[in-house]
Coordinates of C-alpha atoms in Angstrom, one line a residue:
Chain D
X1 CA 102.3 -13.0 205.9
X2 CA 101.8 -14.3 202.4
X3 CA 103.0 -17.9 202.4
X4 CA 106.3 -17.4 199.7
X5 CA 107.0 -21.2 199.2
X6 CA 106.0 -22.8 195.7
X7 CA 103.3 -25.1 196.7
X8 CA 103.7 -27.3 194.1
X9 CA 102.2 -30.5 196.2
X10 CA 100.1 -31.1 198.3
X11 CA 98.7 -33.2 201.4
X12 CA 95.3 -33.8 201.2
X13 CA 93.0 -35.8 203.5
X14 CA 89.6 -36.8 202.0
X15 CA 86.6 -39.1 202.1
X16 CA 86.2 -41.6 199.2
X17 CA 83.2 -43.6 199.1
X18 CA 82.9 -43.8 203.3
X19 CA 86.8 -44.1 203.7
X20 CA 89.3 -42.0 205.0
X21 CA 92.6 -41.2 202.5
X22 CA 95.3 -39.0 203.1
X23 CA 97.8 -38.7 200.2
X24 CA 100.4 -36.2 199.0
X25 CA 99.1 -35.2 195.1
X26 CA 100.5 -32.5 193.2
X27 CA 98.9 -29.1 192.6
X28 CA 98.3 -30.0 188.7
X29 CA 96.5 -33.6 189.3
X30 CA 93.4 -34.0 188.7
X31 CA 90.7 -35.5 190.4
X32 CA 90.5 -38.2 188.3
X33 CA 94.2 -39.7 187.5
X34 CA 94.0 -39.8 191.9
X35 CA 90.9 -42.4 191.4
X36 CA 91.9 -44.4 188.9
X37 CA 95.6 -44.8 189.4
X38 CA 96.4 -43.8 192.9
X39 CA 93.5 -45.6 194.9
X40 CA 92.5 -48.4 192.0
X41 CA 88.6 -47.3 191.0
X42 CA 88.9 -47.1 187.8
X43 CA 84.5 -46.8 187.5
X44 CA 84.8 -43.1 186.8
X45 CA 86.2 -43.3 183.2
X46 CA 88.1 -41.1 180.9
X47 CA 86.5 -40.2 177.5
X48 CA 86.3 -36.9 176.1
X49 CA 88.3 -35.0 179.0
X50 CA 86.6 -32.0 178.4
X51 CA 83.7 -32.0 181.0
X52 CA 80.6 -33.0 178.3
X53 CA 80.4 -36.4 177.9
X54 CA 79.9 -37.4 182.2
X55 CA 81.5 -40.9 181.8
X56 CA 84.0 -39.8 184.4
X57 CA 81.3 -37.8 187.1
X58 CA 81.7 -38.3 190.5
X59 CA 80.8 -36.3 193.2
X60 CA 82.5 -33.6 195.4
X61 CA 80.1 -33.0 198.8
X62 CA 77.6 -34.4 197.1
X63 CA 77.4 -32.4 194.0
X64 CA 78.3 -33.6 190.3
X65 CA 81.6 -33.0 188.8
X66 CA 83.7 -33.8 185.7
X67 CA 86.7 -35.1 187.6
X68 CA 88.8 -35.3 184.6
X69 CA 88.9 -31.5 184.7
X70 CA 88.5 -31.0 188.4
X71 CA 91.8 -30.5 190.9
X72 CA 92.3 -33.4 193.2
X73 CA 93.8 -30.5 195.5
X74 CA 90.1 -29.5 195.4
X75 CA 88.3 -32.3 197.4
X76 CA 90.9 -31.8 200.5
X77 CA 88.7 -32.3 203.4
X78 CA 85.0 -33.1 201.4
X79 CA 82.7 -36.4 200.6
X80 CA 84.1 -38.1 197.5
X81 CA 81.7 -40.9 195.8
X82 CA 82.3 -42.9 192.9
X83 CA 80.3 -45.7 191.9
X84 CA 82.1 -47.8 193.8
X85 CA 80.5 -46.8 196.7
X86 CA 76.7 -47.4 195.8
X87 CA 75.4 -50.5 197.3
X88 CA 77.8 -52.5 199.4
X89 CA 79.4 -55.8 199.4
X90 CA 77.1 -57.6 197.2
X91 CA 74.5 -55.5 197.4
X92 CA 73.4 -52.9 194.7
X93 CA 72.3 -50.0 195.3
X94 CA 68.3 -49.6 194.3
X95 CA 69.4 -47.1 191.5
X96 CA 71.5 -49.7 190.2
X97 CA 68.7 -52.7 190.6
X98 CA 66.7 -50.1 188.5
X99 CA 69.1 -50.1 185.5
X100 CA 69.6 -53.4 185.5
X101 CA 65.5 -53.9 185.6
X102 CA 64.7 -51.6 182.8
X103 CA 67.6 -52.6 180.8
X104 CA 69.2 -49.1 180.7
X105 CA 72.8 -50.0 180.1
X106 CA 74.3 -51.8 176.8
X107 CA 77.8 -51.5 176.1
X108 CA 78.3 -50.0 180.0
X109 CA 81.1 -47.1 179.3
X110 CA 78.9 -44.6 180.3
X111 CA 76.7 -46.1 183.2
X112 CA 79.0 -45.4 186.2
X113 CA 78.7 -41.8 185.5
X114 CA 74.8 -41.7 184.5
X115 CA 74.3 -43.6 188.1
X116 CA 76.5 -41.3 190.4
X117 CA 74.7 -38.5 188.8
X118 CA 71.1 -39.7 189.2
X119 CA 72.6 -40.6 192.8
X120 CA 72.4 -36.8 192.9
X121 CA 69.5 -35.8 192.1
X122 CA 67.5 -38.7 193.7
X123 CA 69.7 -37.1 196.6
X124 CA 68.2 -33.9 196.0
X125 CA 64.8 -34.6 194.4
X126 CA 63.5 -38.0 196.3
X127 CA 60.9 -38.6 193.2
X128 CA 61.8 -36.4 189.9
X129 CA 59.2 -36.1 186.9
X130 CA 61.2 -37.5 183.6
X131 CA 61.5 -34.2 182.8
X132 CA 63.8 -33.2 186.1
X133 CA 65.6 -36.6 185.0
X134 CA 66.0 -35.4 181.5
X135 CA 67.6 -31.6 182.6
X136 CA 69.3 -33.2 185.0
X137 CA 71.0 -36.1 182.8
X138 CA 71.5 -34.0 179.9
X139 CA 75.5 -33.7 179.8
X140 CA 75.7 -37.8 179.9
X141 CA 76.0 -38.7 177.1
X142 CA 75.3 -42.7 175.4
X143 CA 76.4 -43.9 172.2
X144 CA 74.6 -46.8 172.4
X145 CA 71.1 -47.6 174.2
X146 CA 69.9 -44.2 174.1
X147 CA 68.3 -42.3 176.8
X148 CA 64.7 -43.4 177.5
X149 CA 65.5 -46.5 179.5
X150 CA 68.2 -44.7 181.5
X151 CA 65.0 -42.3 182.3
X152 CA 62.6 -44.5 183.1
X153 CA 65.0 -46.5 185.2
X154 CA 65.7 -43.4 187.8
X155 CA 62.3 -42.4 187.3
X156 CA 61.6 -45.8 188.5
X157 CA 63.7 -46.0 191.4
X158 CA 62.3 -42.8 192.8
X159 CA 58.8 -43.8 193.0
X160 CA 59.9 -47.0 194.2
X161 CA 62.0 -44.9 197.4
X162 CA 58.5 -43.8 198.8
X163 CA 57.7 -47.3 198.5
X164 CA 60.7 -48.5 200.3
X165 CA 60.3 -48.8 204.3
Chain C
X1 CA 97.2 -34.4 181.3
X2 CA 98.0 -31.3 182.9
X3 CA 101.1 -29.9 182.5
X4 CA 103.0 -29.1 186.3
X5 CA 102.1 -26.2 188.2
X6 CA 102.6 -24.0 191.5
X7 CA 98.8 -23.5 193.1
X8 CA 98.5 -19.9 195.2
X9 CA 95.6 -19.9 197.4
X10 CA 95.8 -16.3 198.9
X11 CA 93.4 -15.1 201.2
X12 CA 92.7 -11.6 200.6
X13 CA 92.7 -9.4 197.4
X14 CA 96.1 -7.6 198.5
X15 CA 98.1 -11.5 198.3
X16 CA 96.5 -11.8 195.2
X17 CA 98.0 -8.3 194.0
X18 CA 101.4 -9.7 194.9
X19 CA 101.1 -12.5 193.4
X20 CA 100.3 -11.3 190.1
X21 CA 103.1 -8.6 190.4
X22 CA 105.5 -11.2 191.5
X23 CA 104.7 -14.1 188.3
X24 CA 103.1 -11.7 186.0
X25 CA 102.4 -13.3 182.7
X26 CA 103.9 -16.9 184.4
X27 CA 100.1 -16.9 186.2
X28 CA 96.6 -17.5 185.8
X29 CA 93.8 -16.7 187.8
X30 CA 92.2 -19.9 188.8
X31 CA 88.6 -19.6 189.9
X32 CA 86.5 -23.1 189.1
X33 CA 88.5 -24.1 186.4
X34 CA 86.3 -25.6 183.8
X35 CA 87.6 -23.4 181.5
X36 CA 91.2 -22.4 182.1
X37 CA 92.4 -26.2 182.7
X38 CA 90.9 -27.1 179.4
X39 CA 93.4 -24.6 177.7
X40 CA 96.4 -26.5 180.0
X41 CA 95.7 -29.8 179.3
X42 CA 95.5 -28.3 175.5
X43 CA 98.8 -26.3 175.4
X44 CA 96.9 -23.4 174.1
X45 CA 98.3 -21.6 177.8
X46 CA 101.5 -21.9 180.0
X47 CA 101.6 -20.8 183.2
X48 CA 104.0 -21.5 186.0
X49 CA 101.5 -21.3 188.5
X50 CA 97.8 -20.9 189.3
X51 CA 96.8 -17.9 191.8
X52 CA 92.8 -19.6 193.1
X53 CA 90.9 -16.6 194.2
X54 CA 88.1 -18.8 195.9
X55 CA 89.2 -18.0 198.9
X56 CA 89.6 -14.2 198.7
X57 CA 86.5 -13.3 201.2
X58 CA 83.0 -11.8 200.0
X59 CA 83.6 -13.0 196.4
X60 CA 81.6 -15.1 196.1
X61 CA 78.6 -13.1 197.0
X62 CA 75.2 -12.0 195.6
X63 CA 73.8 -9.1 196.7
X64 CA 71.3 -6.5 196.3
X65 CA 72.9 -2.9 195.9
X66 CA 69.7 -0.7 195.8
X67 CA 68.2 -1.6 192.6
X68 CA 71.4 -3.3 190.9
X69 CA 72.0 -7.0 191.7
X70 CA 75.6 -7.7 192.0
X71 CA 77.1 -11.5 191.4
X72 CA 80.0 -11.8 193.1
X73 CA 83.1 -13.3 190.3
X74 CA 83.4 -16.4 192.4
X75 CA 79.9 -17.8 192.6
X76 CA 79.0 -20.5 190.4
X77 CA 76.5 -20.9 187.9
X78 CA 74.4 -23.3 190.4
X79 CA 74.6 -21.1 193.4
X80 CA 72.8 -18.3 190.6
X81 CA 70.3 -21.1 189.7
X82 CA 69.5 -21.7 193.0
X83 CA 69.4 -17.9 194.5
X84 CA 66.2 -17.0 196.0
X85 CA 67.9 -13.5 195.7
X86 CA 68.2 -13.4 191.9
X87 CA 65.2 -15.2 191.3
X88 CA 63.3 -12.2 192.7
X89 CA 65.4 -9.2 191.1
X90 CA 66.0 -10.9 187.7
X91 CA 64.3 -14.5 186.8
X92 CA 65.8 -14.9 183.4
X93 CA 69.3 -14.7 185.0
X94 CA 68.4 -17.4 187.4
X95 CA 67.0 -19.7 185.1
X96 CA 69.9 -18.9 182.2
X97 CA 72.5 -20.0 184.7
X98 CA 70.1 -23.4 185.2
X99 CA 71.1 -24.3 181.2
X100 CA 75.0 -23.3 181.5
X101 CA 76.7 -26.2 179.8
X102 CA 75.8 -28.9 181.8
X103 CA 74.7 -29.9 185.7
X104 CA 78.9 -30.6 186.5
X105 CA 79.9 -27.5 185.1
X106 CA 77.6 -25.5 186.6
X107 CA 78.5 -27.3 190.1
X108 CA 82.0 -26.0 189.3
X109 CA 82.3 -23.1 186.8
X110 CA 81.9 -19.4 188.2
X111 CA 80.5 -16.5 186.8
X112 CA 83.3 -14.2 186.8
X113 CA 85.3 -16.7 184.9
X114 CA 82.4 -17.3 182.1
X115 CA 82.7 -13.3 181.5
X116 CA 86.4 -12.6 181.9
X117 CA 87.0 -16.2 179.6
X118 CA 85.4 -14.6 176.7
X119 CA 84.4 -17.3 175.6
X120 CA 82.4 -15.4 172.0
X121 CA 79.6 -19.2 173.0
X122 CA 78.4 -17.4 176.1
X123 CA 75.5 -17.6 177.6
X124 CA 75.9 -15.3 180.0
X125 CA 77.5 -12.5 178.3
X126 CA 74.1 -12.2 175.7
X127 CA 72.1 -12.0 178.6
X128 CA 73.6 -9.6 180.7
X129 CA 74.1 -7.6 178.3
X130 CA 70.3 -6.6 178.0
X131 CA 70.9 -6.0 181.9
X132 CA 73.4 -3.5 181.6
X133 CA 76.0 -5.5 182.5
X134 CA 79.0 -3.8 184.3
X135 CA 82.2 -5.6 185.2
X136 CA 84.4 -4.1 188.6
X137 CA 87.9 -4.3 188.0
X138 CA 90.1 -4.2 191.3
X139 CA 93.8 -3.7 190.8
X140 CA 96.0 -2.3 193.6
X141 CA 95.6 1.1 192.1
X142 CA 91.6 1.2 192.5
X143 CA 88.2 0.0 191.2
X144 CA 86.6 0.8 188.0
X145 CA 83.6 -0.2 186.7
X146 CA 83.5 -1.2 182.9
X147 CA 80.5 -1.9 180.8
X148 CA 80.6 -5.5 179.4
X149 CA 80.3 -3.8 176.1
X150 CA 84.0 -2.5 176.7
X151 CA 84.8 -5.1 178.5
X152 CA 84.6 -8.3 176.0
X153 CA 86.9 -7.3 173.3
X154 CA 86.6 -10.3 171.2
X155 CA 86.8 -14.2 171.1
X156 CA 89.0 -14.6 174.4
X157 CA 90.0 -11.1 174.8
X158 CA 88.6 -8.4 177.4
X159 CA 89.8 -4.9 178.4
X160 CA 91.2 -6.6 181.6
X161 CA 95.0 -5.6 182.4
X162 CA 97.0 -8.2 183.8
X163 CA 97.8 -6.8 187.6
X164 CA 93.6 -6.3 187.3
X165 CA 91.0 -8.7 189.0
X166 CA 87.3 -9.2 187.7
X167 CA 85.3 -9.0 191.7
X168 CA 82.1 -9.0 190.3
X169 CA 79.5 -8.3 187.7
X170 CA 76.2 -5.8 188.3
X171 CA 73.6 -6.6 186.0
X172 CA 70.3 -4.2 186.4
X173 CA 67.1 -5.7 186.9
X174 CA 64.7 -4.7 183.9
X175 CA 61.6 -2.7 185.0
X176 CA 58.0 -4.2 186.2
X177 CA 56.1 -4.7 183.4
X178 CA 58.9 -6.2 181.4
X179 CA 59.0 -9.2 179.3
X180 CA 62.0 -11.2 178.9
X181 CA 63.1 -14.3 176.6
X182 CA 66.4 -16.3 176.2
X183 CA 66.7 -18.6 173.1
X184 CA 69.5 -21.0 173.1
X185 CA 70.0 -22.8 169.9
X186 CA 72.7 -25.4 169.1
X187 CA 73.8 -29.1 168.5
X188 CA 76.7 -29.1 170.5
X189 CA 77.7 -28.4 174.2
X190 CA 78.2 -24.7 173.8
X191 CA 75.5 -22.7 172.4
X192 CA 76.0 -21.8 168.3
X193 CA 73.2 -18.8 169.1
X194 CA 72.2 -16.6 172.1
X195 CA 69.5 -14.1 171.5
X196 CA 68.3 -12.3 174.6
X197 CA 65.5 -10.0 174.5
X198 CA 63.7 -7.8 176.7
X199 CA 60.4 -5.5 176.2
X200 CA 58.6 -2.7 178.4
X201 CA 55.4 -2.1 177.4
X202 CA 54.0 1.4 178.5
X203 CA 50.2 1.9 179.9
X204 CA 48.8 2.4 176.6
X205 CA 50.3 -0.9 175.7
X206 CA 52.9 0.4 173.0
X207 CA 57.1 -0.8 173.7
X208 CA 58.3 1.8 175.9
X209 CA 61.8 0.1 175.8
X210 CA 63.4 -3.1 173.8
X211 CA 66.8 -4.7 174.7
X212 CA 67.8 -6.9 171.8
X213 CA 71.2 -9.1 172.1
X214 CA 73.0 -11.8 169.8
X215 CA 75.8 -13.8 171.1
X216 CA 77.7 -16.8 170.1
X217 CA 77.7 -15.9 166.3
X218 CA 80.4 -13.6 166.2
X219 CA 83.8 -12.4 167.9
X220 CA 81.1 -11.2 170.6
X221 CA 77.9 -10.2 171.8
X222 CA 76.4 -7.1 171.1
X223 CA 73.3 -5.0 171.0
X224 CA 71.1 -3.8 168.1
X225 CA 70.4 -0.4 169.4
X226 CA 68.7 0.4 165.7
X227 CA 66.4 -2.7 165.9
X228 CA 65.1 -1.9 169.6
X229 CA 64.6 1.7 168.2
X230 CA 62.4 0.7 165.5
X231 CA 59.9 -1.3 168.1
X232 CA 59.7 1.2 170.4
X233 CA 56.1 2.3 170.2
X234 CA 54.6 -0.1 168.6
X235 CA 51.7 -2.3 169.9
X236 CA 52.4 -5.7 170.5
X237 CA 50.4 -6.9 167.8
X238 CA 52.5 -4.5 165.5
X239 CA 55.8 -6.2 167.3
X240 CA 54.4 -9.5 166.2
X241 CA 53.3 -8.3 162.9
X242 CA 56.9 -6.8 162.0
X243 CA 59.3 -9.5 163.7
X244 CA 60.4 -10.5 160.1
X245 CA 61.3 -7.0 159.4
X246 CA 63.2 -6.3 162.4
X247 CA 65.0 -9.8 162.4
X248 CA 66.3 -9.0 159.0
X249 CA 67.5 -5.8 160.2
X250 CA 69.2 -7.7 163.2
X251 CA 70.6 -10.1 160.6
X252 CA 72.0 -7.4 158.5
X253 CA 73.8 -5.9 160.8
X254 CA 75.1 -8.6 163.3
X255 CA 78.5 -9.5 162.7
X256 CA 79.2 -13.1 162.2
X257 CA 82.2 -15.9 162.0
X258 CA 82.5 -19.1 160.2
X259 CA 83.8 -21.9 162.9
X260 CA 82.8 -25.3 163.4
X261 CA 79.1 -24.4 164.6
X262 CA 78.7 -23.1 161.3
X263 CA 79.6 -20.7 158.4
X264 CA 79.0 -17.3 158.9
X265 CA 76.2 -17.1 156.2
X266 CA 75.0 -19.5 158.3
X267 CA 75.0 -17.8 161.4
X268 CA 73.5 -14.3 159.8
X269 CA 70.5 -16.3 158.2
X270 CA 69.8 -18.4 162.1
X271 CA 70.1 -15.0 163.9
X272 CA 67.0 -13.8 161.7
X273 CA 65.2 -16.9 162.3
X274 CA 65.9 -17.0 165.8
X275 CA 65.3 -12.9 166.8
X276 CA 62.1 -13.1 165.0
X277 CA 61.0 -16.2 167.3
X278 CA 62.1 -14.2 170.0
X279 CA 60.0 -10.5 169.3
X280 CA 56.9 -12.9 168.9
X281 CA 57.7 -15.2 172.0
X282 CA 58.1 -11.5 173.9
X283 CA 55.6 -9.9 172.0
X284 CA 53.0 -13.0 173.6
X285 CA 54.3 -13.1 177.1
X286 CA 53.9 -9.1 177.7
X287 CA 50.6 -9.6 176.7
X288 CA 49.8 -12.5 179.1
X289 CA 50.3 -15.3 176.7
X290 CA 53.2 -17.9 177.4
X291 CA 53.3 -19.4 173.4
X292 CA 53.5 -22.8 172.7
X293 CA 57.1 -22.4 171.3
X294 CA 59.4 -25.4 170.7
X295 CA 62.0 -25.7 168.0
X296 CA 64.2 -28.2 167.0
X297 CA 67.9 -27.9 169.6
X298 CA 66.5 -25.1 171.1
X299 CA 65.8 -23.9 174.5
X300 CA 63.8 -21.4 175.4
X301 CA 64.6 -19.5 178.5

């Protein structure tokens, strides 16, 4: 039987950054209203709203998405990360250690998406050539520092993972 | 913001039928959504409620029906990317899909809803329409299968009824022995030029076949079945030798629209430049060669 009621909310459970939610949302919400205003991280940031500038990527079972234009009703039951889930407590993540090092963030807006979508690809891709960085990093966009730094700073981090015990 | 809206998640092709019947005009067929939510957050749409297809089973499939490789509506540009599938049948449709918009679209967006958006800065529609490209329609009534010529009308438009649902597109693989380019050119997220083209060379070495499309520059993509007339033939020296000749004839005849990528002067006098780089970027690689080609906001696919 095709359900005949107007599901115009719904319950959703999901992971964010390691912890368990469970929230009622509505069907139009979007991924990243929940975030920012419904469970406080406000890392993933709105700026153009139209899925090509990245400042608001998080990810969805791992994979990159411009939550500004992305369901919340979408992540029921998956892996949310935001970039306040890399490192813990007072520890940064490596990726992070590597921006700060190579100096790849100026005015910040646009950092907490470039790192949860390097996250991704160092996820995918333990040591990427610039190149790989540079496809991958191509729809986060900076207004200030430029790019080169930003590359060289996950470039950095994944030679350094071999490294790492 | 988005405006307030009822989300249908049927599960079978048959619930989506009703649903349409039941809200007609008042719905939207939701797939990944990186296009349709845009136009709700924009008022440009209204709909009462969203009818999600993803879970409607087998539609999201890629397949291999004999020679013809069909994309099911529901896979996403990534899953394409990444299919060892389609990277056998038809490389330059894998590695398209891997410079769709960007890495969170792709992630997200589907295939069906790049074509049946209409979207006149498509990637997707250029290219397959060198492969033949062939929609399936399924409405309650039956199946029919519509050439993507027919299909995309103009900018936003397709011959789609509203009680109809776009299940997949079937592009045909190009023959051995063909060489293939995509040339994206443009400064902003979606591409201000497509040119796709495609050449078989036959075994004395003369173009047994071209496939020549332009995209983005117009109301939509379309063929040059004059242009790929004249090459066929030639040697591919003489392809190389006469690209200027035959991208003026592609320039003469495309037509093109003024919008914020550019005027439509513009747009003739780029798709001359750009489907002359392509015969000689073609005309190189079926001979062995891959060219040292880079230009300025360009990819080359």
């Amino acid at each position: 039987m095709p359900d005949t009621r107007t599901p115009s909310s719904f319950s959703i459970t999901l992971s964010v950054n390691g912890r368990a939610v469970a929230l009622d949302v509505p069907a139009h919400a979007l991924l990243l209203d929940v975030l920012r205003d419904r469970l406080g991280l406000k890392g993933a940031k709105r700026s153009c709203d139209v899925q090509v500038c990245g400042a608001c990527t998080v990810l969805v079972a791992g994979a990159p998405v411009s939550a500004c234009t992305y369901l919340a009703v979408e992540a029921d039951g998956l892996d949310v990360l935001t970039v306040e889930g890399l490192g813990s407590g007072e520890r940064l993540d490596p990726l992070q250690e590597a921006f700060i090092e190579h100096g790849a963030v100026q005015c910040g807006f646009c950092t907490s998406g470039m790192l949860v979508a390097a996250k991704a690809l160092l996820a995918e891709e333990p040591a990427p050539a610039p190149e790989r960085v540079v496809h991958h990093l191509r729809g986060n966009l900076c207004r200030c520092t430029g790019y080169r730094k930003v590359v060289e700073a996950v470039v950095a981090c994944g030679r350094a993972s071999g490294e790492r015990p | 913001m988005l405006p307030p809206f009822a989300l249908y998640r049927p599960s079978s092709l048959a619930e989506v039928a009703d649903l349409l019947a039941a809200h007609r005009r008042d719905a939207a067929l939701y797939a990944g959504g990186t296009e349709l939510l845009l136009l709700l957050k924009e008022g440009l749409l209204r709909v009462q409620c969203l009818v999600d297809v993803k879970r409607v089973p087998g539609l999201a499939e890629i397949a291999a029906e004999g020679e013809v490789l069909r994309i099911g509506a529901t896979a996403r540009h990534r899953t394409v990317e990444r299919s060892a599938l389609v990277r056998a049948r038809c490389p330059l449709v894998a590695d398209v899909a891997r410079h769709v918009a960007n890495v969170r679209v792709r992630n997200v967006g589907t295939v069906g809803g790049n074509l049946a958006f209409a979207d006149p800065h498509s990637d997707l529609a250029t290219l397959y329409l060198t492969l033949d490209g062939m929609v399936r329609l399924w409405s309650r009534a039956g199946e029919r299968d519509v050439a993507l010529e027919e299909f995309l009308r103009g900018p936003y438009e397709t011959a789609r009824e509203e009680d109809e649902v776009l299940t997949a597109v079937r592009v045909r693989p190009w023959p051995a022995g063909t060489a293939g380019v995509y040339l994206k050119f443009g400064l902003y997220e979606r591409p201000t030029l497509g040119v796709a083209l495609a050449v078989s060379v036959d075994a004395r070495g003369r173009v047994a076949a071209a496939r020549l499309a332009v995209g983005c520059v117009g109301p939509r993509p379309r063929r040059f079945p004059a242009v790929e007339a004249e090459a066929r033939g030639q040697t591919l020296g003489e392809l190389a030798a006469d690209a200027e000749r035959l991208a003026r004839a592609a320039a003469e005849g495309v037509d093109t629209t003024s919008d914020t990528h550019g005027s439509a002067d513009y747009k003739r006098d780029m798709t001359r430049v750009f489907v002359r780089r392509a015969l000689r970027i073609v005309a190189a690689r079926a001979g062995g060669q891959e060219p040292h080609a880079r230009y300025p906001h360009t990819i080359v696919v």
